[in-house]
Each structure stands twice: as C-alpha cells, then as structure tokens.
mmCIF file of C-alpha atoms in Angstrom:
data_model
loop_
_atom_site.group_PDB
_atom_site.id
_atom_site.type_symbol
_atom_site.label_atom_id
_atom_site.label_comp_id
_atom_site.label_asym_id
_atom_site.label_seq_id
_atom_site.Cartn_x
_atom_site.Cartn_y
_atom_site.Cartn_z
ATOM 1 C CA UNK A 12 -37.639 27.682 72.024
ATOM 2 C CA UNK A 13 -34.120 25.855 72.082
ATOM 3 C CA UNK A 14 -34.088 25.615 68.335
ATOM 4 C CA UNK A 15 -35.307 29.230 67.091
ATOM 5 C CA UNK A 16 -32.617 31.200 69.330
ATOM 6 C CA UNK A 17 -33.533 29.562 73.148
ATOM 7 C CA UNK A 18 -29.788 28.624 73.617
ATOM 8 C CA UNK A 19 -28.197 31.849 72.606
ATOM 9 C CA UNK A 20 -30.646 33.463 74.739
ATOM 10 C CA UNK A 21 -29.495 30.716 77.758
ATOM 11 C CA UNK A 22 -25.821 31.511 76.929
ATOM 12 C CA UNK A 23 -26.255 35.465 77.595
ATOM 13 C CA UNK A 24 -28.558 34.432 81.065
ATOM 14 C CA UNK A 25 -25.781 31.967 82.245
ATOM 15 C CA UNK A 26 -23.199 35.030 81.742
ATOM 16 C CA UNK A 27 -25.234 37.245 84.196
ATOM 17 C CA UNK A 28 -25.929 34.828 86.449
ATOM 18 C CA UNK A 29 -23.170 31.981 86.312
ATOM 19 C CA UNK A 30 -23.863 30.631 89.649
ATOM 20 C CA UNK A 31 -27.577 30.389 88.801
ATOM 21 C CA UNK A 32 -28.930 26.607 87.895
ATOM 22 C CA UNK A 33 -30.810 26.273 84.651
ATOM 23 C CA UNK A 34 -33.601 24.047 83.087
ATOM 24 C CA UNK A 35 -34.463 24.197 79.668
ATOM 25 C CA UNK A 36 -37.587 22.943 79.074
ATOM 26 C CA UNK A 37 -39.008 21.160 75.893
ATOM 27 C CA UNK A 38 -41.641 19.100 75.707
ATOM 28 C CA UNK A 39 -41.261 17.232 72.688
ATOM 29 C CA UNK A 40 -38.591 13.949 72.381
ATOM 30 C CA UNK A 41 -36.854 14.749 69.449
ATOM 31 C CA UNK A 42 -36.160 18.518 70.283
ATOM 32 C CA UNK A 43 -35.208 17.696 73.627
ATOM 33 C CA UNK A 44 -32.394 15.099 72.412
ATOM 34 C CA UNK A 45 -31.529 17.744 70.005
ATOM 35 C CA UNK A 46 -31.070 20.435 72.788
ATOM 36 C CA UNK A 47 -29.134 17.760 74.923
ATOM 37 C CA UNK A 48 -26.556 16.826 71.870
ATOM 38 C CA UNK A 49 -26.518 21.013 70.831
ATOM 39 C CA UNK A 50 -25.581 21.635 74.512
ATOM 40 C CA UNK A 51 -22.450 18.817 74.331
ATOM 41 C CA UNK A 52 -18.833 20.243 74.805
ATOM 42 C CA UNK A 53 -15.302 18.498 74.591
ATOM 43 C CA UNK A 54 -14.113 17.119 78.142
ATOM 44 C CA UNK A 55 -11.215 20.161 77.938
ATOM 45 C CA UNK A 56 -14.076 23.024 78.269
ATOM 46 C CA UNK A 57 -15.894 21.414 80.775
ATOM 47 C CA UNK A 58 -14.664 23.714 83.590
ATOM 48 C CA UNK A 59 -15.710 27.119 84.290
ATOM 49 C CA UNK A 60 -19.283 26.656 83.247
ATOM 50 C CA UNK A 61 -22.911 26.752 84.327
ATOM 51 C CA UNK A 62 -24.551 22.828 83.412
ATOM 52 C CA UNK A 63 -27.737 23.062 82.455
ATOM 53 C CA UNK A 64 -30.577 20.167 83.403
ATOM 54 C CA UNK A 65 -33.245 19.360 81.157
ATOM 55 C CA UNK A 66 -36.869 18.683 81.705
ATOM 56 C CA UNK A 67 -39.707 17.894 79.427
ATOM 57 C CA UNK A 68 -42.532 18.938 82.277
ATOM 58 C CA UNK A 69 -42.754 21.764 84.219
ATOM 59 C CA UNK A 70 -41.193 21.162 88.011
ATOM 60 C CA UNK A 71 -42.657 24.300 90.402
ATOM 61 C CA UNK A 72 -39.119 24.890 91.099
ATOM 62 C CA UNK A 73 -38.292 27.504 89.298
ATOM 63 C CA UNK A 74 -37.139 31.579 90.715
ATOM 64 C CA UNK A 75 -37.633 33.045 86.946
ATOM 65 C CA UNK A 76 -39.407 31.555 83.870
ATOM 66 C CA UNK A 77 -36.892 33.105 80.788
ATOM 67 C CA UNK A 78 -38.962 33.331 77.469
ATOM 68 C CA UNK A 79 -38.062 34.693 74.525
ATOM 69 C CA UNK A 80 -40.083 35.642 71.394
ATOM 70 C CA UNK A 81 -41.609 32.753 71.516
ATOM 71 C CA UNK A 82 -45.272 33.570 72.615
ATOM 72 C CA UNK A 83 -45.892 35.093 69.291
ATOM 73 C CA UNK A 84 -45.152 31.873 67.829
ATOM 74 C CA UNK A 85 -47.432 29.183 69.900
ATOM 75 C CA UNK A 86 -50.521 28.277 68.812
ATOM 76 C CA UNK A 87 -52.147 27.926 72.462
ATOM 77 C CA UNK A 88 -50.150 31.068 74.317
ATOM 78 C CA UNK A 89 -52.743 30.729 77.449
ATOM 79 C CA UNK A 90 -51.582 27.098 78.184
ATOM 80 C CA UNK A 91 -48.234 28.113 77.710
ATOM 81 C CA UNK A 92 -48.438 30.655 80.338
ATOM 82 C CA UNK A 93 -50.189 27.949 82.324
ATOM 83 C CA UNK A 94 -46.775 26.711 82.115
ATOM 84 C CA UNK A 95 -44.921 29.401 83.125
ATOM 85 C CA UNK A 96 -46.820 29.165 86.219
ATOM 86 C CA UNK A 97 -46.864 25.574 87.166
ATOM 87 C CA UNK A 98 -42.811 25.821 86.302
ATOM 88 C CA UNK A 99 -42.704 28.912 89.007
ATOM 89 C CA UNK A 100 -42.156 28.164 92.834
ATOM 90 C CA UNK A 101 -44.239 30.606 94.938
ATOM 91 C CA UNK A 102 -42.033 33.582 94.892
ATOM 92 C CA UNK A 103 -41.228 33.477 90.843
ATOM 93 C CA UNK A 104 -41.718 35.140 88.019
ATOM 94 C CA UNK A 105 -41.859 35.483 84.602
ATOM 95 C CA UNK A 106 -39.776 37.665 81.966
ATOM 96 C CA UNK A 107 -40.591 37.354 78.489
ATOM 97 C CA UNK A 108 -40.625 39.311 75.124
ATOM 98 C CA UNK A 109 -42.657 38.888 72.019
ATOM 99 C CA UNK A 110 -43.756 40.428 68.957
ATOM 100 C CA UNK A 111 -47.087 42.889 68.927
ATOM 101 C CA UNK A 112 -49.355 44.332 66.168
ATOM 102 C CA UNK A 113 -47.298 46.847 64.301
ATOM 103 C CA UNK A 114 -44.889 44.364 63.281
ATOM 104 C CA UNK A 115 -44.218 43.470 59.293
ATOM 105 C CA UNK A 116 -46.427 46.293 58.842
ATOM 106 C CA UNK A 117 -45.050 46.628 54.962
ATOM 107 C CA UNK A 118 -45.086 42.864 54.615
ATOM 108 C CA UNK A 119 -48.809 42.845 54.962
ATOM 109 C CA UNK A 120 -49.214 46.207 52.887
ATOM 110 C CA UNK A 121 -47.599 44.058 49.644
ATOM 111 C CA UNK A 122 -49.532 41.072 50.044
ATOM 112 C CA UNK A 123 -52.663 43.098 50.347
ATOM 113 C CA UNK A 124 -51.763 44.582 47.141
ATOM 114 C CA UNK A 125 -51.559 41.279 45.473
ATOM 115 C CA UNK A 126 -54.325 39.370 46.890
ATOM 116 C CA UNK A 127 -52.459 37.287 48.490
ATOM 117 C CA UNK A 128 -53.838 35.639 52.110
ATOM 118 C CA UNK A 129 -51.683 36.980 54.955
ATOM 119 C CA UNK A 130 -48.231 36.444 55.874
ATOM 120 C CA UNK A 131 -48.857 35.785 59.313
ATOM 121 C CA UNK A 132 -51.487 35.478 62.359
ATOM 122 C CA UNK A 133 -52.634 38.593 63.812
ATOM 123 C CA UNK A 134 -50.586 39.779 66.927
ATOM 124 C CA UNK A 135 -51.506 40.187 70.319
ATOM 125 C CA UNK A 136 -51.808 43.769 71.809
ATOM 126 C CA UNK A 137 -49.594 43.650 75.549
ATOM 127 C CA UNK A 138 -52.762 44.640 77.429
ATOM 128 C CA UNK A 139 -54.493 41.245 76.259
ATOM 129 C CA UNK A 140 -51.308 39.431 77.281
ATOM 130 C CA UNK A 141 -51.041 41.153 80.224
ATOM 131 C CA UNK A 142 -54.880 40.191 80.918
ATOM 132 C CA UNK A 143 -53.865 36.249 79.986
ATOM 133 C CA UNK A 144 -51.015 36.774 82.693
ATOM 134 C CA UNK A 145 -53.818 37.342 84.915
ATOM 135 C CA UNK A 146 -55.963 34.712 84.078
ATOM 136 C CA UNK A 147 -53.077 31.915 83.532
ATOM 137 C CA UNK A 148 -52.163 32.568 87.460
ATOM 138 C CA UNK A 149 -49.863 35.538 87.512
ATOM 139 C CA UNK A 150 -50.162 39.210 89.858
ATOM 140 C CA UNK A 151 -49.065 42.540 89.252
ATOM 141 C CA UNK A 152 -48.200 42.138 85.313
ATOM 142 C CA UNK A 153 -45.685 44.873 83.859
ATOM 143 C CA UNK A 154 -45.795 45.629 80.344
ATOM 144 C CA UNK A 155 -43.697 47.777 77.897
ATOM 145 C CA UNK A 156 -43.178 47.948 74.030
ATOM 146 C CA UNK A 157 -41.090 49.289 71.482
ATOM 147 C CA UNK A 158 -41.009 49.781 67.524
ATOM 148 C CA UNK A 159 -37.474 49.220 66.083
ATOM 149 C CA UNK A 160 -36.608 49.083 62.037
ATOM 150 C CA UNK A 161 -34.339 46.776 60.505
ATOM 151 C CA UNK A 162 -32.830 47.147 57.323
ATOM 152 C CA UNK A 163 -31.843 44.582 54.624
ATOM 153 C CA UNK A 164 -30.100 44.513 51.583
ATOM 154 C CA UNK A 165 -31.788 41.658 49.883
ATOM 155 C CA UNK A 166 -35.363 39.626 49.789
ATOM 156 C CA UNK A 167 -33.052 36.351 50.698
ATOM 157 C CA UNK A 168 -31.689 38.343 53.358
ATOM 158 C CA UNK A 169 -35.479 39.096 54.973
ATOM 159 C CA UNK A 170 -36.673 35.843 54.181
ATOM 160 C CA UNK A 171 -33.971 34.346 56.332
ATOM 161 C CA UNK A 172 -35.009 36.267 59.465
ATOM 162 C CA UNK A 173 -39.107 35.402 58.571
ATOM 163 C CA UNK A 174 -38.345 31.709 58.886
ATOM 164 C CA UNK A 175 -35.854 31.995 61.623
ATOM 165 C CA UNK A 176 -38.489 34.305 63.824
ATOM 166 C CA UNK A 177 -41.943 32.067 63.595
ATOM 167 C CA UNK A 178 -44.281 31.050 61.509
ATOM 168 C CA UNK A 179 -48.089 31.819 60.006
ATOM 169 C CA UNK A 180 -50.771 30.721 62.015
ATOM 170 C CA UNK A 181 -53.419 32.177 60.293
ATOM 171 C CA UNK A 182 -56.515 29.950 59.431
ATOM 172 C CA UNK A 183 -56.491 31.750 56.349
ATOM 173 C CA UNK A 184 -53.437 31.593 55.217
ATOM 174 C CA UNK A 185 -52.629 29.551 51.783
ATOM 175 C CA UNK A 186 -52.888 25.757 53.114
ATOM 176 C CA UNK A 187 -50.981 24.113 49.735
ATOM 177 C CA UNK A 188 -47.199 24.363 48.417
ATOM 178 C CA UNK A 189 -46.286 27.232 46.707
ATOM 179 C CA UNK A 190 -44.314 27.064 43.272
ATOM 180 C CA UNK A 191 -40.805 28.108 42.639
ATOM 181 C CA UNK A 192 -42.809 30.932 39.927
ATOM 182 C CA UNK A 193 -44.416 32.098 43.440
ATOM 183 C CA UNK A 194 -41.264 32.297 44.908
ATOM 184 C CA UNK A 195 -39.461 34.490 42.464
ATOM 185 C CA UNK A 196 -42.254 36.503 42.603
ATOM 186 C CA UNK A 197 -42.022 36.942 46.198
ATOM 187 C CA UNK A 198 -38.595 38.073 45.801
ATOM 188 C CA UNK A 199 -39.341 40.428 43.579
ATOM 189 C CA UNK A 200 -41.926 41.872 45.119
ATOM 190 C CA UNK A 201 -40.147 42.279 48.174
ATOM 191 C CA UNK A 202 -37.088 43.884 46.509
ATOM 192 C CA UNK A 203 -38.924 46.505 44.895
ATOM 193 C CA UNK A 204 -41.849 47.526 47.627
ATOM 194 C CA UNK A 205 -39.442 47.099 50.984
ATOM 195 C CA UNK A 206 -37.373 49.697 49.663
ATOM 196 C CA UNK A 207 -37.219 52.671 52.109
ATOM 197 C CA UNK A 208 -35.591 55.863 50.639
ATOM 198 C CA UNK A 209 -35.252 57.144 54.320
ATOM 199 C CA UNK A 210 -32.356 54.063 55.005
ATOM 200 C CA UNK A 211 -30.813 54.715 51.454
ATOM 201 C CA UNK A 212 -32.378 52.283 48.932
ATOM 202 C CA UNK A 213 -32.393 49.201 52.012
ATOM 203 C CA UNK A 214 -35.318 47.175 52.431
ATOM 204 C CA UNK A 215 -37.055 47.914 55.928
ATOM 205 C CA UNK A 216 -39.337 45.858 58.220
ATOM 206 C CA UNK A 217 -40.991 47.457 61.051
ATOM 207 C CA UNK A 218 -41.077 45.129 64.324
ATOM 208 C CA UNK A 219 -43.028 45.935 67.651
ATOM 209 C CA UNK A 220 -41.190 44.414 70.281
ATOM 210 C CA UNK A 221 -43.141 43.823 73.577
ATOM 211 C CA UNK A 222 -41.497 42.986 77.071
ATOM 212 C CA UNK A 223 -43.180 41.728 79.946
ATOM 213 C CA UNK A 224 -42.915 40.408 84.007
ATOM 214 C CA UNK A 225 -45.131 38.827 86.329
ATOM 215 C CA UNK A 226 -44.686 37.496 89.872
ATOM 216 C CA UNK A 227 -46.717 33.876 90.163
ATOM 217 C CA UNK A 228 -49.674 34.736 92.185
ATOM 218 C CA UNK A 229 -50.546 33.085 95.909
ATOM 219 C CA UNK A 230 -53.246 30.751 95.403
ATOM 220 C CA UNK A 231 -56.630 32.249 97.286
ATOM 221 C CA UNK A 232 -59.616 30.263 98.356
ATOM 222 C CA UNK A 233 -62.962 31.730 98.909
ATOM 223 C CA UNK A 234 -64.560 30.207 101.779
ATOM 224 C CA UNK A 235 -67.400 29.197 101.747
ATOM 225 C CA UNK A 236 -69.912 26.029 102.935
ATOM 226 C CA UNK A 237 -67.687 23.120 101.973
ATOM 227 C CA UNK A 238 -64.030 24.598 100.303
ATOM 228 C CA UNK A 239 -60.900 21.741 99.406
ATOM 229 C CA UNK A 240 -57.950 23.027 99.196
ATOM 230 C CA UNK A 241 -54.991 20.741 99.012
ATOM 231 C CA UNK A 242 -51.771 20.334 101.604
ATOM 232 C CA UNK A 243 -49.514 22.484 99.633
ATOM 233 C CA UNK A 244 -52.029 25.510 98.685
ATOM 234 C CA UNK A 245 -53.365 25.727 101.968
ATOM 235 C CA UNK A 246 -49.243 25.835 103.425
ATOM 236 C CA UNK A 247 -49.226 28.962 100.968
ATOM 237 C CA UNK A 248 -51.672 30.334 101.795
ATOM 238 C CA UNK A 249 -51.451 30.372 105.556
ATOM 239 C CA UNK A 250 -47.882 31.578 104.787
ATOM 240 C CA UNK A 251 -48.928 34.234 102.440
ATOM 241 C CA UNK A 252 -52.249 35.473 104.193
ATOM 242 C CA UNK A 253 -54.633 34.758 101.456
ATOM 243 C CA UNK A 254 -57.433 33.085 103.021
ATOM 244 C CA UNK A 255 -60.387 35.564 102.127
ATOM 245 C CA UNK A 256 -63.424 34.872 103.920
ATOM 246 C CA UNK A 257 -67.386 35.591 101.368
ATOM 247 C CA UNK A 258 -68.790 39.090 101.267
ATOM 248 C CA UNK A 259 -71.224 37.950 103.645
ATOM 249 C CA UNK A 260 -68.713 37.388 106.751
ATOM 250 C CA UNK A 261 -67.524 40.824 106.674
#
C-alpha cells in the first residue's frame, strides 16, 4: 500500500533493478493522486532514475507482483490475490510478506487481562495463504516465516508502529470512540506489562513475519462435451501444454 510504506518498499526494488519498469497500483482516486503528487521530484533530479506508471486496474502485464505487509491488512485477501494474478502475464509471479499468528502476542495477553475486545483480527497461518495462492490462480507456492522482537522505549513509541502497520478488523472489536481516560490507560498499561527484563527494562512486541512466492499458473481446461475457452487461454494453453483430456479418455 503506497501510503503505509509501498513507496519505500518501491524505492529499495527500483535500486535492484533500475532498468526494470514499475506500476504502482491503487485502486482508489484519492490515494492514487496522492501517490502521483508523493512520487513528484524537481526538474534538476529528474535524470538517473527509474519513472514509475500508475494504474488503478490490474493490466496482465506484469513479470513480478511486489507486496508488502499488506495482506494482513485487507479485509478481502482472496480477491486481492485475484489481483495479483490478473496483474501477472503468464510467466509471473508473486513475492509478498505479511504478518502470521504469533504476532503482538503480549498485546493480546494485556487486553485479555482487562477485558478488553481484541486489538486486532486473527492472523492467517502461511499454509492457509499458501492454499488461497492456490485457489486465487497461482502454482507451486513457497512459504517461509520468521519470529523477530522489537524493542521500545515508550507506549507512544509502540503505538506509532500499531497505526503505521494496519489496523483491527475484528468483528468484535470495540465499534465506538474511545476516551482520552482510555487512552492514558492504554499507555499505562502498556508501559508497565511490555516490559521485558531479558532486553533491559524495554518494552517488547513479538512479530511473525511470513514470506511468500508463487508463479501465476497456466490456465487448464478439462475437456469435455461442449468446453469455451477464449482466444487468449486457449494460445496459453497450446503454448504451455495444458489441455488435459476427462478420466474417461485415458
């Protein structure tokens, strides 16, 4: 997402590949003329670097589908891996990272403790993304994980990272305002039960980190008494070898 870190994350891309074309894709207006305006530079450092296009939709052009911690934080992650795919050309693929089950482990522990409705939506597990890369379109899924810990030295300090990272989902979560009381509470809740004395007197958050590729997969057609298949699937097809005939014809 352009706004929550999708730029940085297109800066560090473009220096790997600077002779690589890029598309950043965002399908509401306002974001998109924000990303447009955000991506602006004077005339005098036009030179020397990689100009990105914009799309709201999807294209089927695409070599590699770049996504970063953002699955975590959409509210229909199937469709948007519906749109990795239809953003893919045949021989693409997907890279992407988000955050699993293990993360703000302590987070969750405190608001038990208080009664308090979650701080976020449950996470995914990476072998039920991996099996909604498989039914969004995508072969031969790869998946990996790890657990890292970062410190803080202040509430304010975690809270900045919380609203910079994603947001709460859950259907239970508290649907009103909360006071400036709740707040301080929060605060001080946070500075007294994130305390780890293993990272001398810091606050710590646990985050599980998972990583994953796909390659688009060739579309197949089962044949059968009366089969449509358009122009362009049948060209991949034919191209890829993916015609499989019923059970029945073997």
């Amino acid at each position: 997402q352009p706004r929550t870190g999708g730029l940085a994350s297109l800066a560090l891309v473009q220096s790997v590949y600077p002779e690589a074309s890029a598309t950043v894709l965002e399908p509401y207006p306002a974001d998109l003329q924000w990303v447009v305006q955000a991506q602006k530079r004077p005339w005098w450092q036009f030179w020397g670097r990689t100009k990105a296009a914009y799309a709201s939709q999807p294209d089927g052009k695409a070599d590699m589908v770049w996504s970063n911690m953002l699955l975590h934080q959409h509210a229909q992650p199937g469709a948007l891996m519906q749109d990795w795919c239809k953003a893919l050309n045949p021989q693409g693929f997907v890279m992407f990272s988000c955050l699993g089950p293990d993360s703000l482990q302590e987070l969750r522990a405190l608001y038990a403790d208080l009664q308090w409705p979650p701080p976020h939506h449950a996470f995914t597990d990476m072998h039920d993304w991996g099996d909604m890369l498989l039914q969004a379109g995508f072969g031969q899924p790869v998946m990996d994980m790890e657990r890292i810990t970062l410190t803080y030295a202040s509430a304010d300090e975690v809270l900045k990272d919380l609203r910079a990272w994603g947001r709460n989902l859950n259907p239970g979560r508290f649907t009103a305002l909360r006071g400036r009381t709740w707040f301080d509470q929060l605060r001080q809740v946070m500075d007294a039960g994130l305390i780890s004395p293993k990272h001398e007197g810091l606050l710590t958050l646990t985050f599980e980190i998972i990583y994953g590729h796909a390659f688009k997969a060739a579309p197949v057609a089962r044949v059968q008494d009366v089969t449509v298949v358009s122009l362009q699937d049948m060209k991949k097809m034919i191209t890829s070898g993916k015609l499989e005939p019923k059970a029945s014809e073997y």
